[in-house]
Amino acid sequence: MWNLLFLIALMSVSNKGADHLSRITKWLEEISQYIRASNNHYNSVIDSKTVSAEVDLSKQIAVCWLKVITAFESQEMGEDYYASATSTLTRIYQSAYKATNDARQHDKKITEIAERLAHIATEDSMSRRILSLECERDGAILPCNTLPVAENGRFFGQQDILEKLELHLTPSDTRASLSSVALHGLGGIGKTQIALAYAHQKTHDLDAVLWIYAETVDSIEYDFSSIAVDALQLAEAKPGDHQHNIVLVMNWLRNTSAKWLLVFDNVVSGSVFESFWPVSNHGAIIVTTRNPFFGSFPADFGMEVCGFDERDGAEFLLQMALHRRRNLDGEIEAARRVSRDLGGLPLAISQMAALINARNYTIAEFADIYAKHGCRLHGETKPGWVYLGYENALDSVWEDSFKKLGESALSRLKTSSFLDCGQLRRQIFMKEILHIVLEGPDFYDYESIVGNDFEELVRHGLVQSNPFQGTYHIHRLVQRHVQANIVGTEKAQEVFEAAAGLLLDKLPSERKNKYDDEEWILYSQYIPHVLALTRNYEHSQSTSTSLKPSIIFVDLLINAANAIHDNDFSGGVPVLLDTATSAFMKWPEESRHDLTWAFLLSVKGMYHLTTAEFIESEKEIIECLKIRERLLPSNDLLISLAYSWLGMAVGGQGRYAEGLDFLEKAGKILEGPAGDAPTRKQVWRYNISRNYYCMGKYDEAEQMLIAAMEEAEGWYQEAYGHLTFASLWTRMGRLSDAKTRVDIAKNILEKSGMSGHRGWLYSYCAYRAGIVAMLQGRIEDAIAETKKAVTFGKRDKVPIGILSRCTHAYSKALGMDASRQEDSEKQRLEARRLRSEMPSKGGNLDDESDEAFDMLVKMDHR
């Protein structure tokens, strides 16, 4: 380079070199222009192709200079120095010029293309800014949103919740105060999807829609920092400085006049509210969480998200599955079945729809497969089902919550998995027996532990609380998942026994029944759990890991059947008795307790009284009585009860004198210690009074009823007593007195509360009122009352013989109206049909007398 400068200096003072100097100057100017153009291109466009071309051009220029310098250094000084140097430089220049020119032309073409693209991008950016009215306000670039996914075009249902959000949240009104809602519910129930749907609806109305993934503090800090740097583009934001950026965003939310919505998704810890809750005079916040307690503070209120009902769940499944399946036979009904089995959980339905699509099942085919392998299918994933926040299979949704549970709460959840998932009550888990209030620190400590356990389960979204009904609900898929992890392990039998023991505490044996007002109603609350436990037991018998039928389990089944044999709303007594029988027979013969078998026979006999299977009932109670007389003292209460039930069984067959003999034997035992419980004697007096007036011994019947009514306590026994009197007066033709008694009974039932509107007694009251009205010629009253008797009987699932008799009475009442003969005939045929479906086949169907229908019900209903 110094030699080149020296050459130029010599040429500047030499006449010979003037021409060469001008030529060299021209070359340098041209090459310098290439260099300037190259630098300009490099500074304006820096895509990879242009940079590559610039490097090529620079390379050619560097080679050129190198050759020039080398030429001067190798040139010997002399007379021909200038000519020789000029000749050498000319060759170098011509070669370099061609190379640099080719590189420059290539560079120029790429640069022109890049400049056009940059110009288009600039115009597009300006257009978007103009169209969106993007501008800087309060130091932020608006509008902006950080929603994690595009709007879900297949979002389904939940319009009621969206409407409630719209009603309460006021993100568009900068004059309104800060509004907030916490969406809470089970994992996979659709909380996040609802929040996304609402947020996307608001993007056109708001300046900023901001989304925070709030499961951990780290994720919260990262998202807030990203909002400051990338979304709002706050001037003072610093990439990576999360704490600084959080303060900037909080200050902006507090001071801005912009309209904003902030979503905290999947909140786990209350620290979100302590450290990241904005202090602002306007705006709106949505929280999604499994913890319902976050719906009380600082959010304005909580909104529980529940699964789809059977119909909507089926429609969602049909939408997610291939559309052609809707038109196949049985697909809609199969979709409803799947929806019901999945408990309407949107995540589960979405995942199973993906499985249906992937394997090209019909929904009906899948429904059958799921019934056999449900829990196994929960572990599979297929493309197309992923929900935001749940990239894993369904069975992993609750695993994290299970891991966080304390030992006591987890134990409570495992026990609950064997029970009915819909109506759990804390009382089930209390140690005390019904009606016995235990005092002292042990009981209260235990009650506190149970309360804390359920609070923990609710907090983790595994159990839903209904404070108005005092119940808890476990989603069936959570229940199945918990149970699937237990079945087949040594823990299964232990948990099964624990569940049976808890329920047995609530359902006393035959010896401890009190027959008071609310006893059978309270007991009926536990029957769904006993039936659920029974189903789990029966299901296990077909597997290699069957549950063992312990004495606790058998006693529970018998006690449950005994508690509701007269008021079986669930229709579960036959299931309980059949399972108890098969379970008892599975014991080794030497381990079978005779008194347990006698109790089972006693309850079977009582149940067959209600179904009018009097012969079967007589056999069972006779066998029960023999065992008890062999093993128990002659004055034992259980022998007295067996005599009473036997008297009712033979009396039901019309053998009233023989029945009276057994009832009198029962009464003699009740004169001793066995009769210490007043309700025992009272029930016995009612039963024997019925036997008396069925024999035509009205005076004896009246004396027994008077004595029973003197001891009656509570609406149930009082109403029953007045109806028994009404039946007696009707037989004696004292219709006015009978009507008075019926009216009193109706009034008692009406004032008793909702519990009085359930069970056979309410249907029987309407029946008795209808009979009296018919005999008095009050046609409209007779029709209305007998119709109510049929309606209540169907509702409360009274035995078919009772329903048949009510229908017969309804037919007779309608027949009293000349204009309703056709209706009367329909009811007559219906009564005949019902008789034919009785276990006893209803006797002689052609005998349609009142006496024939009376023989279809047990004696204390006559």
CSV table of C-alpha atoms in Angstrom, one decimal, residues 256-552:
chain,number,residue,atom,x,y,z
A,256,THR,CA,-53.3,3.4,32.2
A,257,SER,CA,-56.5,4.7,30.7
A,258,ALA,CA,-56.5,1.7,28.3
A,259,LYS,CA,-59.2,-1.1,28.5
A,260,TRP,CA,-57.6,-4.4,29.6
A,261,LEU,CA,-58.3,-8.0,30.5
A,262,LEU,CA,-55.9,-10.1,32.5
A,263,VAL,CA,-56.2,-13.9,32.7
A,264,PHE,CA,-54.4,-16.0,35.4
A,265,ASP,CA,-54.6,-19.5,34.0
A,266,ASN,CA,-54.4,-22.6,36.3
A,267,VAL,CA,-53.7,-20.9,39.6
A,268,VAL,CA,-52.4,-23.3,42.1
A,269,SER,CA,-51.0,-21.1,45.0
A,270,GLY,CA,-52.5,-18.2,46.7
A,271,SER,CA,-49.2,-16.3,46.3
A,272,VAL,CA,-50.6,-15.2,42.9
A,273,PHE,CA,-53.0,-12.9,44.8
A,274,GLU,CA,-50.4,-11.8,47.3
A,275,SER,CA,-47.7,-10.8,44.8
A,276,PHE,CA,-49.3,-10.4,41.4
A,277,TRP,CA,-52.8,-9.1,41.8
A,278,PRO,CA,-53.1,-5.7,40.1
A,279,VAL,CA,-54.2,-2.6,42.0
A,280,SER,CA,-56.4,-0.7,39.6
A,281,ASN,CA,-59.5,1.3,39.4
A,282,HIS,CA,-60.7,-0.5,36.3
A,283,GLY,CA,-60.1,-3.5,34.1
A,284,ALA,CA,-61.1,-7.2,34.5
A,285,ILE,CA,-59.4,-10.4,35.7
A,286,ILE,CA,-60.3,-14.0,35.1
A,287,VAL,CA,-58.8,-16.7,37.3
A,288,THR,CA,-58.9,-20.4,36.3
A,289,THR,CA,-58.2,-22.8,39.1
A,290,ARG,CA,-59.1,-26.2,40.6
A,291,ASN,CA,-59.4,-24.6,44.1
A,292,PRO,CA,-62.9,-23.2,44.7
A,293,PHE,CA,-61.6,-21.2,47.7
A,294,PHE,CA,-59.9,-18.8,45.4
A,295,GLY,CA,-63.4,-17.7,44.3
A,296,SER,CA,-64.0,-15.8,47.5
A,297,PHE,CA,-60.9,-13.6,47.7
A,298,PRO,CA,-59.6,-11.5,46.1
A,299,ALA,CA,-61.9,-12.4,43.1
A,300,ASP,CA,-65.3,-10.9,43.4
A,301,PHE,CA,-66.9,-14.4,43.3
A,302,GLY,CA,-66.3,-17.9,42.1
A,303,MET,CA,-68.1,-19.6,39.3
A,304,GLU,CA,-68.0,-23.4,39.2
A,305,VAL,CA,-67.5,-25.1,35.9
A,306,CYS,CA,-69.3,-28.4,35.6
A,307,GLY,CA,-69.2,-31.0,32.9
A,308,PHE,CA,-71.7,-31.4,30.1
A,309,ASP,CA,-75.0,-33.0,30.8
A,310,GLU,CA,-75.7,-36.2,28.9
A,311,ARG,CA,-77.3,-34.6,25.9
A,312,ASP,CA,-74.7,-31.8,25.5
A,313,GLY,CA,-71.8,-34.2,26.0
A,314,ALA,CA,-73.2,-36.5,23.3
A,315,GLU,CA,-73.5,-33.5,20.9
A,316,PHE,CA,-69.9,-32.5,21.7
A,317,LEU,CA,-68.7,-36.0,21.0
A,318,LEU,CA,-70.6,-36.1,17.7
A,319,GLN,CA,-69.0,-32.7,16.8
A,320,MET,CA,-65.5,-33.9,17.6
A,321,ALA,CA,-65.9,-37.3,15.9
A,322,LEU,CA,-66.2,-37.6,12.2
A,323,HIS,CA,-69.4,-36.0,10.9
A,324,ARG,CA,-70.5,-39.0,8.9
A,325,ARG,CA,-71.0,-41.0,12.1
A,326,ARG,CA,-74.0,-38.9,13.2
A,327,ASN,CA,-76.2,-40.6,10.6
A,328,LEU,CA,-75.4,-44.2,11.5
A,329,ASP,CA,-78.1,-46.1,13.3
A,330,GLY,CA,-77.7,-45.9,17.1
A,331,GLU,CA,-74.9,-43.4,17.1
A,332,ILE,CA,-76.7,-40.7,18.9
A,333,GLU,CA,-77.8,-43.1,21.7
A,334,ALA,CA,-74.3,-44.5,21.8
A,335,ALA,CA,-72.9,-41.0,22.1
A,336,ARG,CA,-75.2,-40.3,25.1
A,337,ARG,CA,-73.9,-43.5,26.7
A,338,VAL,CA,-70.3,-42.5,26.2
A,339,SER,CA,-71.1,-39.0,27.5
A,340,ARG,CA,-72.7,-40.5,30.6
A,341,ASP,CA,-69.8,-42.9,31.2
A,342,LEU,CA,-67.3,-40.0,30.9
A,343,GLY,CA,-69.2,-37.9,33.3
A,344,GLY,CA,-69.5,-35.1,30.7
A,345,LEU,CA,-65.8,-34.2,31.1
A,346,PRO,CA,-64.9,-32.1,28.0
A,347,LEU,CA,-61.2,-33.2,28.1
A,348,ALA,CA,-62.2,-36.9,28.3
A,349,ILE,CA,-64.8,-36.6,25.5
A,350,SER,CA,-62.3,-34.8,23.3
A,351,GLN,CA,-59.6,-37.4,23.9
A,352,MET,CA,-62.0,-40.3,23.3
A,353,ALA,CA,-63.2,-38.6,20.1
A,354,ALA,CA,-59.6,-38.6,18.8
A,355,LEU,CA,-59.4,-42.3,19.6
A,356,ILE,CA,-62.6,-43.0,17.7
A,357,ASN,CA,-61.3,-41.1,14.7
A,358,ALA,CA,-57.8,-42.7,14.8
A,359,ARG,CA,-59.2,-46.2,14.9
A,360,ASN,CA,-62.2,-45.5,12.7
A,361,TYR,CA,-64.6,-46.8,15.3
A,362,THR,CA,-68.3,-46.1,15.2
A,363,ILE,CA,-69.3,-44.5,18.5
A,364,ALA,CA,-71.4,-47.6,19.3
A,365,GLU,CA,-68.3,-49.8,18.8
A,366,PHE,CA,-66.3,-47.5,21.1
A,367,ALA,CA,-69.0,-47.5,23.7
A,368,ASP,CA,-68.8,-51.2,24.1
A,369,ILE,CA,-65.0,-51.1,24.2
A,370,TYR,CA,-64.9,-48.4,26.8
A,371,ALA,CA,-67.4,-50.3,29.0
A,372,LYS,CA,-64.7,-53.1,29.2
A,373,HIS,CA,-61.4,-51.2,29.1
A,374,GLY,CA,-62.2,-47.6,30.2
A,375,CYS,CA,-59.3,-46.9,32.5
A,376,ARG,CA,-56.8,-48.4,30.0
A,377,LEU,CA,-58.1,-46.1,27.3
A,378,HIS,CA,-57.4,-43.1,29.5
A,379,GLY,CA,-53.7,-43.7,29.1
A,380,GLU,CA,-53.7,-43.4,25.3
A,381,THR,CA,-53.1,-40.2,23.3
A,382,LYS,CA,-54.0,-39.6,19.7
A,383,PRO,CA,-53.5,-36.5,17.5
A,384,GLY,CA,-56.2,-33.9,17.5
A,385,TRP,CA,-57.4,-34.0,21.1
A,386,VAL,CA,-54.8,-31.8,22.9
A,387,TYR,CA,-56.3,-29.2,25.2
A,388,LEU,CA,-54.3,-26.1,26.1
A,389,GLY,CA,-52.3,-27.0,29.3
A,390,TYR,CA,-52.8,-30.8,28.9
A,391,GLU,CA,-50.3,-32.4,26.5
A,392,ASN,CA,-50.5,-35.7,28.3
A,393,ALA,CA,-53.0,-38.5,28.5
A,394,LEU,CA,-56.2,-38.2,30.5
A,395,ASP,CA,-55.0,-40.4,33.4
A,396,SER,CA,-52.2,-37.8,34.1
A,397,VAL,CA,-54.6,-34.9,34.7
A,398,TRP,CA,-55.0,-35.6,38.4
A,399,GLU,CA,-51.7,-37.3,39.2
A,400,ASP,CA,-50.1,-34.1,40.4
A,401,SER,CA,-53.0,-33.5,42.8
A,402,PHE,CA,-52.8,-37.0,44.1
A,403,LYS,CA,-49.1,-36.6,44.8
A,404,LYS,CA,-49.7,-33.3,46.8
A,405,LEU,CA,-52.4,-34.8,49.1
A,406,GLY,CA,-51.6,-35.6,52.7
A,407,GLU,CA,-51.8,-39.2,53.8
A,408,SER,CA,-55.1,-38.7,55.6
A,409,ALA,CA,-56.9,-36.9,52.7
A,410,LEU,CA,-55.6,-39.5,50.2
A,411,SER,CA,-56.9,-42.3,52.5
A,412,ARG,CA,-60.3,-40.5,52.5
A,413,LEU,CA,-60.3,-40.3,48.7
A,414,LYS,CA,-59.5,-44.0,48.4
A,415,THR,CA,-62.3,-45.0,50.7
A,416,SER,CA,-64.7,-42.7,48.8
A,417,SER,CA,-63.8,-44.3,45.5
A,418,PHE,CA,-65.8,-47.4,46.5
A,419,LEU,CA,-68.8,-45.3,47.4
A,420,ASP,CA,-71.4,-43.4,45.4
A,421,CYS,CA,-69.6,-40.4,43.8
A,422,GLY,CA,-72.6,-38.1,43.8
A,423,GLN,CA,-73.8,-37.7,47.4
A,424,LEU,CA,-70.9,-37.9,49.8
A,425,ARG,CA,-71.5,-36.6,53.2
A,426,ARG,CA,-68.9,-35.9,55.9
A,427,GLN,CA,-71.2,-37.8,58.4
A,428,ILE,CA,-70.3,-41.0,56.6
A,429,PHE,CA,-66.7,-40.6,57.9
A,430,MET,CA,-67.7,-39.8,61.5
A,431,LYS,CA,-67.3,-42.6,64.0
A,432,GLU,CA,-70.5,-42.0,65.9
A,433,ILE,CA,-73.6,-44.0,65.3
A,434,LEU,CA,-76.7,-42.2,64.2
A,435,HIS,CA,-78.6,-40.3,66.9
A,436,ILE,CA,-75.7,-40.8,69.4
A,437,VAL,CA,-73.8,-37.6,70.1
A,438,LEU,CA,-70.3,-38.4,71.3
A,439,GLU,CA,-68.7,-35.8,73.5
A,440,GLY,CA,-65.1,-35.3,74.5
A,441,PRO,CA,-61.9,-34.2,72.7
A,442,ASP,CA,-61.5,-37.5,70.7
A,443,PHE,CA,-64.7,-37.0,68.7
A,444,TYR,CA,-64.1,-33.3,68.0
A,445,ASP,CA,-60.5,-34.0,67.0
A,446,TYR,CA,-61.7,-36.7,64.6
A,447,GLU,CA,-64.4,-34.3,63.2
A,448,SER,CA,-61.7,-31.7,62.6
A,449,ILE,CA,-59.5,-34.2,60.8
A,450,VAL,CA,-62.4,-35.2,58.5
A,451,GLY,CA,-63.2,-31.6,57.8
A,452,ASN,CA,-59.6,-30.8,57.0
A,453,ASP,CA,-59.3,-33.8,54.7
A,454,PHE,CA,-62.3,-32.7,52.6
A,455,GLU,CA,-61.1,-29.2,52.5
A,456,GLU,CA,-57.8,-30.4,51.1
A,457,LEU,CA,-59.6,-32.6,48.5
A,458,VAL,CA,-61.8,-29.6,47.5
A,459,ARG,CA,-58.8,-27.3,47.3
A,460,HIS,CA,-57.1,-29.7,44.8
A,461,GLY,CA,-60.2,-29.9,42.6
A,462,LEU,CA,-60.7,-33.6,43.3
A,463,VAL,CA,-63.9,-33.2,45.2
A,464,GLN,CA,-66.7,-30.6,44.6
A,465,SER,CA,-68.6,-29.2,47.5
A,466,ASN,CA,-72.3,-28.3,47.6
A,467,PRO,CA,-72.7,-26.3,50.8
A,468,PHE,CA,-76.5,-25.9,50.3
A,469,GLN,CA,-77.0,-29.7,50.4
A,470,GLY,CA,-74.1,-30.5,52.7
A,471,THR,CA,-72.7,-33.0,50.2
A,472,TYR,CA,-69.5,-33.6,48.2
A,473,HIS,CA,-69.2,-34.9,44.7
A,474,ILE,CA,-66.3,-36.9,43.1
A,475,HIS,CA,-66.2,-36.9,39.4
A,476,ARG,CA,-66.7,-40.5,38.2
A,477,LEU,CA,-63.5,-40.4,36.2
A,478,VAL,CA,-61.5,-39.3,39.2
A,479,GLN,CA,-63.2,-42.1,41.2
A,480,ARG,CA,-62.4,-44.7,38.5
A,481,HIS,CA,-58.8,-43.5,38.3
A,482,VAL,CA,-58.3,-43.8,42.1
A,483,GLN,CA,-60.0,-47.2,42.2
A,484,ALA,CA,-58.0,-48.5,39.2
A,485,ASN,CA,-54.8,-47.7,41.2
A,486,ILE,CA,-56.1,-49.7,44.2
A,487,VAL,CA,-57.8,-52.7,42.6
A,488,GLY,CA,-55.4,-55.7,42.3
A,489,THR,CA,-53.3,-54.6,45.3
A,490,GLU,CA,-53.3,-55.7,48.9
A,491,LYS,CA,-54.7,-52.2,49.7
A,492,ALA,CA,-58.0,-52.9,47.9
A,493,GLN,CA,-59.4,-55.3,50.5
A,494,GLU,CA,-58.4,-52.9,53.3
A,495,VAL,CA,-60.0,-49.9,51.7
A,496,PHE,CA,-63.1,-52.0,50.9
A,497,GLU,CA,-63.5,-53.1,54.5
A,498,ALA,CA,-63.0,-49.5,55.7
A,499,ALA,CA,-65.8,-48.3,53.5
A,500,ALA,CA,-68.1,-51.1,54.6
A,501,GLY,CA,-67.3,-50.3,58.3
A,502,LEU,CA,-68.1,-46.6,57.9
A,503,LEU,CA,-71.5,-47.4,56.4
A,504,LEU,CA,-72.3,-50.1,58.9
A,505,ASP,CA,-72.0,-47.5,61.7
A,506,LYS,CA,-74.9,-45.6,60.1
A,507,LEU,CA,-77.3,-48.5,59.5
A,508,PRO,CA,-78.2,-50.2,62.7
A,509,SER,CA,-79.3,-53.8,63.0
A,510,GLU,CA,-82.9,-55.1,63.5
A,511,ARG,CA,-82.4,-55.0,67.2
A,512,LYS,CA,-81.6,-51.3,67.2
A,513,ASN,CA,-84.3,-50.0,64.8
A,514,LYS,CA,-86.4,-47.3,66.4
A,515,TYR,CA,-89.1,-46.6,63.7
A,516,ASP,CA,-89.0,-42.9,64.5
A,517,ASP,CA,-89.8,-40.0,62.1
A,518,GLU,CA,-86.6,-39.4,60.2
A,519,GLU,CA,-84.9,-42.7,60.7
A,520,TRP,CA,-85.7,-44.4,57.4
A,521,ILE,CA,-85.2,-41.1,55.5
A,522,LEU,CA,-81.8,-40.6,56.9
A,523,TYR,CA,-80.9,-44.2,56.3
A,524,SER,CA,-82.0,-43.9,52.7
A,525,GLN,CA,-79.2,-41.3,52.2
A,526,TYR,CA,-76.7,-44.0,52.8
A,527,ILE,CA,-78.2,-46.6,50.6
A,528,PRO,CA,-76.7,-45.3,47.3
A,529,HIS,CA,-73.3,-45.8,48.9
A,530,VAL,CA,-74.1,-49.3,50.0
A,531,LEU,CA,-75.3,-50.1,46.5
A,532,ALA,CA,-72.1,-48.6,45.0
A,533,LEU,CA,-70.0,-50.7,47.3
A,534,THR,CA,-72.1,-53.7,46.3
A,535,ARG,CA,-71.5,-53.0,42.6
A,536,ASN,CA,-67.8,-52.8,43.2
A,537,TYR,CA,-67.9,-56.1,45.0
A,538,GLU,CA,-69.9,-57.9,42.3
A,539,HIS,CA,-67.7,-56.5,39.6
A,540,SER,CA,-64.6,-57.8,41.4
A,541,GLN,CA,-66.0,-61.3,41.5
A,542,SER,CA,-65.4,-61.7,37.7
A,543,THR,CA,-61.8,-60.7,38.0
A,544,SER,CA,-58.7,-62.5,39.3
A,545,THR,CA,-58.4,-60.0,42.2
A,546,SER,CA,-61.9,-60.5,43.7
A,547,LEU,CA,-62.8,-58.8,47.0
A,548,LYS,CA,-63.5,-61.1,49.9
A,549,PRO,CA,-67.0,-61.0,51.5
A,550,SER,CA,-66.3,-60.3,55.2
A,551,ILE,CA,-68.8,-60.4,58.0
A,552,ILE,CA,-68.8,-56.6,58.0
